[in-house]
mmCIF file of C-alpha atoms in Angstrom:
data_model
loop_
_atom_site.group_PDB
_atom_site.id
_atom_site.type_symbol
_atom_site.label_atom_id
_atom_site.label_comp_id
_atom_site.label_asym_id
_atom_site.label_seq_id
_atom_site.Cartn_x
_atom_site.Cartn_y
_atom_site.Cartn_z
ATOM 1 C CA UNK A 17 3.931 2.331 -3.844
ATOM 2 C CA UNK A 18 1.485 3.177 -1.039
ATOM 3 C CA UNK A 19 1.272 0.268 1.353
ATOM 4 C CA UNK A 20 -0.583 -0.444 4.616
ATOM 5 C CA UNK A 21 0.946 2.300 6.756
ATOM 6 C CA UNK A 22 0.407 4.975 4.099
ATOM 7 C CA UNK A 23 -3.096 3.822 3.252
ATOM 8 C CA UNK A 24 -4.003 3.653 7.008
ATOM 9 C CA UNK A 25 -2.937 7.359 7.332
ATOM 10 C CA UNK A 26 -4.995 8.350 4.142
ATOM 11 C CA UNK A 27 -7.920 6.530 5.781
ATOM 12 C CA UNK A 28 -7.532 8.625 8.966
ATOM 13 C CA UNK A 29 -7.201 11.856 7.040
ATOM 14 C CA UNK A 30 -10.217 11.268 4.690
ATOM 15 C CA UNK A 31 -12.297 10.168 7.611
ATOM 16 C CA UNK A 32 -11.688 13.490 9.353
ATOM 17 C CA UNK A 33 -12.466 15.518 6.178
ATOM 18 C CA UNK A 34 -15.208 13.820 4.276
ATOM 19 C CA UNK A 35 -17.365 11.960 6.682
ATOM 20 C CA UNK A 36 -20.780 13.644 6.929
ATOM 21 C CA UNK A 37 -20.199 15.686 3.845
ATOM 22 C CA UNK A 38 -22.047 15.274 0.564
ATOM 23 C CA UNK A 39 -20.638 14.611 -2.888
ATOM 24 C CA UNK A 40 -21.427 17.558 -5.175
ATOM 25 C CA UNK A 41 -19.684 16.469 -8.371
ATOM 26 C CA UNK A 42 -17.526 13.473 -9.610
ATOM 27 C CA UNK A 43 -15.250 14.110 -12.450
ATOM 28 C CA UNK A 44 -13.810 10.786 -13.989
ATOM 29 C CA UNK A 45 -10.904 12.253 -15.878
ATOM 30 C CA UNK A 46 -8.901 9.165 -16.753
ATOM 31 C CA UNK A 47 -11.484 6.608 -18.156
ATOM 32 C CA UNK A 48 -8.992 3.768 -18.095
ATOM 33 C CA UNK A 49 -8.853 3.866 -14.296
ATOM 34 C CA UNK A 50 -12.597 3.102 -13.972
ATOM 35 C CA UNK A 51 -12.964 -0.591 -13.369
ATOM 36 C CA UNK A 52 -16.718 -0.725 -12.934
ATOM 37 C CA UNK A 53 -19.508 0.939 -14.774
ATOM 38 C CA UNK A 54 -22.779 -0.127 -13.038
ATOM 39 C CA UNK A 55 -23.475 1.772 -10.945
ATOM 40 C CA UNK A 56 -21.717 4.809 -12.720
ATOM 41 C CA UNK A 57 -19.286 6.870 -10.757
ATOM 42 C CA UNK A 58 -21.623 9.717 -11.115
ATOM 43 C CA UNK A 59 -24.134 7.785 -8.890
ATOM 44 C CA UNK A 60 -22.102 9.059 -5.904
ATOM 45 C CA UNK A 61 -23.406 12.627 -6.537
ATOM 46 C CA UNK A 62 -25.857 13.748 -3.939
ATOM 47 C CA UNK A 63 -24.887 11.050 -1.467
ATOM 48 C CA UNK A 64 -23.105 11.519 1.816
ATOM 49 C CA UNK A 65 -19.796 9.957 2.954
ATOM 50 C CA UNK A 66 -20.585 7.540 5.945
ATOM 51 C CA UNK A 67 -17.109 6.291 6.583
ATOM 52 C CA UNK A 68 -13.597 5.418 5.405
ATOM 53 C CA UNK A 69 -11.916 1.937 5.767
ATOM 54 C CA UNK A 70 -8.711 0.459 4.785
ATOM 55 C CA UNK A 71 -8.769 -3.019 3.243
ATOM 56 C CA UNK A 72 -5.143 -4.008 2.822
ATOM 57 C CA UNK A 73 -3.915 -1.553 0.303
ATOM 58 C CA UNK A 74 -7.341 -0.549 -0.870
ATOM 59 C CA UNK A 75 -9.227 2.565 0.239
ATOM 60 C CA UNK A 76 -12.992 1.956 0.872
ATOM 61 C CA UNK A 77 -15.059 5.211 1.079
ATOM 62 C CA UNK A 78 -18.656 4.440 1.980
ATOM 63 C CA UNK A 79 -21.003 6.793 0.209
ATOM 64 C CA UNK A 80 -24.687 5.919 1.241
ATOM 65 C CA UNK A 81 -25.262 2.435 0.164
ATOM 66 C CA UNK A 82 -22.399 2.563 -2.406
ATOM 67 C CA UNK A 83 -18.638 2.103 -1.982
ATOM 68 C CA UNK A 84 -15.867 4.071 -3.774
ATOM 69 C CA UNK A 85 -12.941 1.608 -3.603
ATOM 70 C CA UNK A 86 -9.556 2.942 -4.647
ATOM 71 C CA UNK A 87 -6.399 0.980 -5.359
ATOM 72 C CA UNK A 88 -3.473 3.341 -5.805
ATOM 73 C CA UNK A 89 -1.184 0.873 -7.396
ATOM 74 C CA UNK A 90 2.499 1.842 -7.687
ATOM 75 C CA UNK A 91 2.337 5.553 -8.303
ATOM 76 C CA UNK A 92 -1.250 6.699 -7.131
ATOM 77 C CA UNK A 93 -2.110 9.151 -4.557
ATOM 78 C CA UNK A 94 -4.867 11.292 -3.046
ATOM 79 C CA UNK A 95 -4.456 14.975 -2.850
ATOM 80 C CA UNK A 96 -6.802 17.180 -0.788
ATOM 81 C CA UNK A 97 -7.693 20.776 -1.434
ATOM 82 C CA UNK A 98 -9.853 23.275 0.603
ATOM 83 C CA UNK A 99 -10.686 25.066 -2.675
ATOM 84 C CA UNK A 100 -10.707 23.104 -5.850
ATOM 85 C CA UNK A 101 -10.632 24.938 -9.177
ATOM 86 C CA UNK A 102 -14.043 25.907 -10.264
ATOM 87 C CA UNK A 103 -13.249 24.873 -13.867
ATOM 88 C CA UNK A 104 -14.116 21.227 -14.432
ATOM 89 C CA UNK A 105 -11.018 19.246 -15.448
ATOM 90 C CA UNK A 106 -10.695 17.913 -18.889
ATOM 91 C CA UNK A 107 -9.230 14.491 -19.899
ATOM 92 C CA UNK A 108 -5.588 14.743 -20.842
ATOM 93 C CA UNK A 109 -2.023 13.375 -20.295
ATOM 94 C CA UNK A 110 -1.623 14.742 -16.825
ATOM 95 C CA UNK A 111 -1.647 12.751 -13.665
ATOM 96 C CA UNK A 112 -5.262 13.434 -12.634
ATOM 97 C CA UNK A 113 -7.541 10.488 -12.758
ATOM 98 C CA UNK A 114 -10.574 11.402 -10.577
ATOM 99 C CA UNK A 115 -11.760 14.565 -8.887
ATOM 100 C CA UNK A 116 -14.365 14.474 -6.074
ATOM 101 C CA UNK A 117 -15.936 17.895 -5.192
ATOM 102 C CA UNK A 118 -17.755 18.108 -1.936
ATOM 103 C CA UNK A 119 -20.872 20.289 -1.167
ATOM 104 C CA UNK A 120 -21.743 21.811 2.116
ATOM 105 C CA UNK A 121 -20.481 23.081 4.495
ATOM 106 C CA UNK A 122 -17.539 24.333 2.523
ATOM 107 C CA UNK A 123 -18.363 24.512 -1.210
ATOM 108 C CA UNK A 124 -15.213 23.850 -3.281
ATOM 109 C CA UNK A 125 -13.332 21.505 -1.039
ATOM 110 C CA UNK A 126 -12.579 18.038 -2.226
ATOM 111 C CA UNK A 127 -9.857 15.691 -3.449
ATOM 112 C CA UNK A 128 -8.077 14.443 -6.484
ATOM 113 C CA UNK A 129 -6.921 10.951 -7.111
ATOM 114 C CA UNK A 130 -3.688 11.089 -9.146
ATOM 115 C CA UNK A 131 -1.318 8.686 -10.763
ATOM 116 C CA UNK A 132 2.236 9.687 -11.811
ATOM 117 C CA UNK A 133 4.377 7.995 -14.574
ATOM 118 C CA UNK A 134 3.514 6.332 -17.771
ATOM 119 C CA UNK A 135 2.403 2.940 -16.318
ATOM 120 C CA UNK A 136 -1.215 3.281 -15.428
ATOM 121 C CA UNK A 137 -2.495 0.775 -12.991
ATOM 122 C CA UNK A 138 -4.662 2.889 -10.658
ATOM 123 C CA UNK A 139 -8.126 1.330 -10.108
ATOM 124 C CA UNK A 140 -11.386 3.051 -9.330
ATOM 125 C CA UNK A 141 -14.398 0.948 -8.425
ATOM 126 C CA UNK A 142 -18.032 2.031 -7.474
ATOM 127 C CA UNK A 143 -19.706 -1.047 -6.163
ATOM 128 C CA UNK A 144 -22.578 -1.908 -3.646
ATOM 129 C CA UNK A 145 -20.394 -4.353 -1.754
ATOM 130 C CA UNK A 146 -16.639 -3.992 -1.544
ATOM 131 C CA UNK A 147 -16.299 -7.768 -2.060
ATOM 132 C CA UNK A 148 -17.323 -7.217 -5.636
ATOM 133 C CA UNK A 149 -13.812 -6.014 -6.292
ATOM 134 C CA UNK A 150 -11.745 -9.092 -7.012
ATOM 135 C CA UNK A 151 -8.663 -7.748 -5.274
ATOM 136 C CA UNK A 152 -10.596 -7.117 -2.051
ATOM 137 C CA UNK A 153 -12.249 -10.550 -2.284
ATOM 138 C CA UNK A 154 -8.909 -12.286 -2.331
ATOM 139 C CA UNK A 155 -7.394 -10.476 0.577
ATOM 140 C CA UNK A 156 -5.850 -12.465 3.353
ATOM 141 C CA UNK A 157 -5.903 -11.434 7.030
ATOM 142 C CA UNK A 158 -4.741 -7.942 8.072
ATOM 143 C CA UNK A 159 -1.423 -8.212 10.002
ATOM 144 C CA UNK A 160 -2.607 -5.289 12.242
ATOM 145 C CA UNK A 161 -5.877 -6.864 13.188
ATOM 146 C CA UNK A 162 -5.951 -7.445 16.999
ATOM 147 C CA UNK A 163 -7.226 -10.946 16.359
ATOM 148 C CA UNK A 164 -4.392 -11.935 14.092
ATOM 149 C CA UNK A 165 -2.017 -13.972 16.465
ATOM 150 C CA UNK A 166 1.101 -16.079 16.272
ATOM 151 C CA UNK A 167 -0.785 -19.186 15.597
ATOM 152 C CA UNK A 168 -2.599 -17.743 12.724
ATOM 153 C CA UNK A 169 0.651 -16.529 11.126
ATOM 154 C CA UNK A 170 2.259 -19.879 11.672
ATOM 155 C CA UNK A 171 -0.654 -21.575 9.955
ATOM 156 C CA UNK A 172 -0.134 -19.232 6.870
ATOM 157 C CA UNK A 173 3.418 -20.380 6.475
ATOM 158 C CA UNK A 174 2.856 -24.156 6.907
ATOM 159 C CA UNK A 175 3.576 -25.925 3.700
ATOM 160 C CA UNK A 176 4.422 -22.700 1.913
ATOM 161 C CA UNK A 177 7.304 -23.551 -0.430
ATOM 162 C CA UNK A 178 7.959 -20.051 -1.763
ATOM 163 C CA UNK A 179 10.718 -17.625 -0.548
ATOM 164 C CA UNK A 180 9.519 -15.639 2.325
ATOM 165 C CA UNK A 181 9.879 -12.294 0.597
ATOM 166 C CA UNK A 182 7.253 -13.433 -1.968
ATOM 167 C CA UNK A 183 5.040 -14.736 0.769
ATOM 168 C CA UNK A 184 4.945 -11.535 2.633
ATOM 169 C CA UNK A 185 4.006 -9.570 -0.483
ATOM 170 C CA UNK A 186 1.221 -11.989 -1.505
ATOM 171 C CA UNK A 187 -2.016 -10.037 -0.791
ATOM 172 C CA UNK A 188 -3.971 -13.350 -0.403
ATOM 173 C CA UNK A 189 -1.644 -14.370 2.390
ATOM 174 C CA UNK A 190 -1.307 -11.113 4.250
ATOM 175 C CA UNK A 191 -3.191 -7.837 3.226
ATOM 176 C CA UNK A 192 -1.237 -4.655 2.887
ATOM 177 C CA UNK A 193 2.542 -5.512 2.761
ATOM 178 C CA UNK A 194 4.346 -4.581 -0.377
ATOM 179 C CA UNK A 195 7.892 -4.385 -1.731
ATOM 180 C CA UNK A 196 9.270 -1.677 0.754
ATOM 181 C CA UNK A 197 7.859 -3.010 3.987
ATOM 182 C CA UNK A 198 8.691 -6.654 3.222
ATOM 183 C CA UNK A 199 12.264 -5.528 2.924
ATOM 184 C CA UNK A 200 12.093 -3.638 6.269
ATOM 185 C CA UNK A 201 10.296 -6.540 8.039
ATOM 186 C CA UNK A 202 13.001 -9.011 6.921
ATOM 187 C CA UNK A 203 15.766 -6.737 7.912
ATOM 188 C CA UNK A 204 14.182 -6.292 11.466
ATOM 189 C CA UNK A 205 13.699 -10.171 11.626
ATOM 190 C CA UNK A 206 17.388 -10.715 10.482
ATOM 191 C CA UNK A 207 16.182 -12.999 7.848
ATOM 192 C CA UNK A 208 17.236 -13.656 4.211
ATOM 193 C CA UNK A 209 14.461 -12.660 1.624
ATOM 194 C CA UNK A 210 15.297 -15.956 -0.140
ATOM 195 C CA UNK A 211 14.641 -18.237 2.789
ATOM 196 C CA UNK A 212 11.823 -20.785 2.185
ATOM 197 C CA UNK A 213 8.844 -20.008 4.353
ATOM 198 C CA UNK A 214 7.981 -23.697 5.103
ATOM 199 C CA UNK A 215 11.592 -24.168 6.539
ATOM 200 C CA UNK A 216 11.483 -21.535 9.102
ATOM 201 C CA UNK A 217 12.144 -22.743 12.569
ATOM 202 C CA UNK A 218 9.773 -21.955 15.418
ATOM 203 C CA UNK A 219 11.984 -19.294 16.797
ATOM 204 C CA UNK A 220 12.266 -17.638 13.186
ATOM 205 C CA UNK A 221 8.471 -17.732 12.824
ATOM 206 C CA UNK A 222 8.206 -15.976 16.170
ATOM 207 C CA UNK A 223 10.758 -13.370 15.183
ATOM 208 C CA UNK A 224 9.224 -12.688 11.891
ATOM 209 C CA UNK A 225 5.634 -12.390 13.388
ATOM 210 C CA UNK A 226 7.049 -9.837 15.830
ATOM 211 C CA UNK A 227 8.886 -8.008 13.005
ATOM 212 C CA UNK A 228 5.717 -7.748 10.933
ATOM 213 C CA UNK A 229 3.781 -6.119 13.913
ATOM 214 C CA UNK A 230 6.436 -3.894 15.052
ATOM 215 C CA UNK A 231 7.558 -2.618 11.639
ATOM 216 C CA UNK A 232 4.079 -1.784 10.416
ATOM 217 C CA UNK A 233 2.865 -0.158 13.732
ATOM 218 C CA UNK A 234 5.948 1.984 13.950
ATOM 219 C CA UNK A 235 5.512 3.204 10.455
ATOM 220 C CA UNK A 236 1.869 3.938 11.084
ATOM 221 C CA UNK A 237 2.774 5.950 14.262
ATOM 222 C CA UNK A 238 5.416 7.986 12.531
ATOM 223 C CA UNK A 239 2.868 9.044 9.999
ATOM 224 C CA UNK A 240 0.103 9.859 12.410
ATOM 225 C CA UNK A 241 -1.108 13.419 12.096
ATOM 226 C CA UNK A 242 0.957 14.247 9.021
ATOM 227 C CA UNK A 243 -0.486 16.134 6.036
ATOM 228 C CA UNK A 244 -1.055 14.045 2.924
ATOM 229 C CA UNK A 245 1.742 15.900 1.145
ATOM 230 C CA UNK A 246 4.265 14.783 3.775
ATOM 231 C CA UNK A 247 3.416 11.130 3.915
ATOM 232 C CA UNK A 248 5.618 9.973 0.980
ATOM 233 C CA UNK A 249 8.631 11.840 2.284
ATOM 234 C CA UNK A 250 8.054 10.421 5.894
ATOM 235 C CA UNK A 251 7.904 6.940 4.493
ATOM 236 C CA UNK A 252 11.216 7.248 2.659
ATOM 237 C CA UNK A 253 13.048 8.798 5.682
ATOM 238 C CA UNK A 254 11.790 6.065 7.948
ATOM 239 C CA UNK A 255 13.063 3.123 5.767
ATOM 240 C CA UNK A 256 16.348 1.457 6.967
ATOM 241 C CA UNK A 257 17.155 -0.751 4.017
ATOM 242 C CA UNK A 258 14.709 -0.370 1.128
ATOM 243 C CA UNK A 259 15.745 2.087 -1.494
ATOM 244 C CA UNK A 260 19.094 2.548 0.268
ATOM 245 C CA UNK A 261 21.546 0.490 -1.935
ATOM 246 C CA UNK A 262 25.096 1.483 -1.306
ATOM 247 C CA UNK A 263 24.349 3.122 2.014
ATOM 248 C CA UNK A 264 25.480 1.816 5.505
ATOM 249 C CA UNK A 265 23.104 -0.382 7.364
ATOM 250 C CA UNK A 266 21.902 1.701 10.460
ATOM 251 C CA UNK A 267 22.256 -1.348 12.561
ATOM 252 C CA UNK A 268 25.631 -2.840 11.738
ATOM 253 C CA UNK A 269 27.239 -0.399 9.265
ATOM 254 C CA UNK A 270 27.730 -2.930 6.472
ATOM 255 C CA UNK A 271 26.687 -1.726 2.895
ATOM 256 C CA UNK A 272 23.097 -2.235 1.953
ATOM 257 C CA UNK A 273 22.950 -4.523 -1.201
ATOM 258 C CA UNK A 274 20.443 -4.975 -3.891
ATOM 259 C CA UNK A 275 18.857 -7.873 -5.923
ATOM 260 C CA UNK A 276 17.267 -6.722 -9.073
ATOM 261 C CA UNK A 277 14.340 -8.341 -10.865
ATOM 262 C CA UNK A 278 12.589 -7.495 -14.138
ATOM 263 C CA UNK A 279 10.168 -4.836 -12.762
ATOM 264 C CA UNK A 280 11.373 -4.375 -9.066
ATOM 265 C CA UNK A 281 14.282 -4.846 -6.666
ATOM 266 C CA UNK A 282 14.909 -5.809 -3.049
ATOM 267 C CA UNK A 283 17.395 -4.296 -0.608
ATOM 268 C CA UNK A 284 18.922 -6.062 2.364
ATOM 269 C CA UNK A 285 21.987 -6.098 4.624
ATOM 270 C CA UNK A 286 24.367 -9.059 4.363
ATOM 271 C CA UNK A 287 25.571 -8.881 7.903
ATOM 272 C CA UNK A 288 22.240 -8.643 9.567
ATOM 273 C CA UNK A 289 20.337 -11.074 7.211
ATOM 274 C CA UNK A 290 22.501 -13.533 5.303
ATOM 275 C CA UNK A 291 25.536 -14.310 7.499
ATOM 276 C CA UNK A 292 27.595 -11.792 5.523
ATOM 277 C CA UNK A 293 27.014 -13.532 2.268
ATOM 278 C CA UNK A 294 25.957 -11.275 -0.773
ATOM 279 C CA UNK A 295 22.968 -12.629 -2.538
ATOM 280 C CA UNK A 296 23.213 -13.204 -6.257
ATOM 281 C CA UNK A 297 21.779 -10.421 -8.426
ATOM 282 C CA UNK A 298 19.709 -12.499 -10.772
ATOM 283 C CA UNK A 299 19.289 -9.890 -13.407
ATOM 284 C CA UNK A 300 23.136 -9.200 -13.617
ATOM 285 C CA UNK A 301 23.793 -12.932 -13.492
ATOM 286 C CA UNK A 302 21.529 -13.350 -16.719
ATOM 287 C CA UNK A 303 23.461 -10.606 -18.491
ATOM 288 C CA UNK A 304 26.786 -12.147 -17.878
ATOM 289 C CA UNK A 305 25.681 -15.534 -19.329
#
């Protein structure tokens, strides 16, 4: 799933390639991905891109007085082409959800919005104000915002009775962190994903706040300047525990463990994060009962 660092890099790339250029044609290929109908997606045609902004894990492309807001969900992506096919795409079972063809100065250039897999959760919105998108309206503060300080972070955790892993992933608490980077942040902070947020000591809050900033900024910097096709591979190569079940922890050498849930899994290092104690795999525990 694209998270804050990947969406930040998509924002940079698209800013360089679309701002100042006009939308020639929009092809809505996967109708189920369209979450708004007034104005229609074709209302973007003839308008000029004014800017591209990241809002948490949402991409916000300003097109005149309209906004094309994309949420890439678990398996969505943006693919750029200097020369799109001249044949209009047809609806089908492939990954293509939306095609945007640009006009001058280079006719034929543009980008595709795609979604792999059978679970289709990609969302395409055309709105006059990005806050019309419910997911955007609910977003909490951006952890990379220069004004987001330790006191703000501490206030978010006060009275929070949930496990810290879930708190970090809650977009209404912090915008942009998903399953992968929450694992990485907690590993950097040397903290169990099951620890209750409200019971963190002041030292733990400070350590976690520092880990949030350093983990996300380092991931963004690693991806800076890469082509879109290389961003996913870079993300995977830069992860230390997420997706690395059974591999040695790069910090201590212990074996990375996993806890599975119904539709996701988390990875962690027992030595670095839980005092050497493996966490119970809840899905396996239920199967054994």
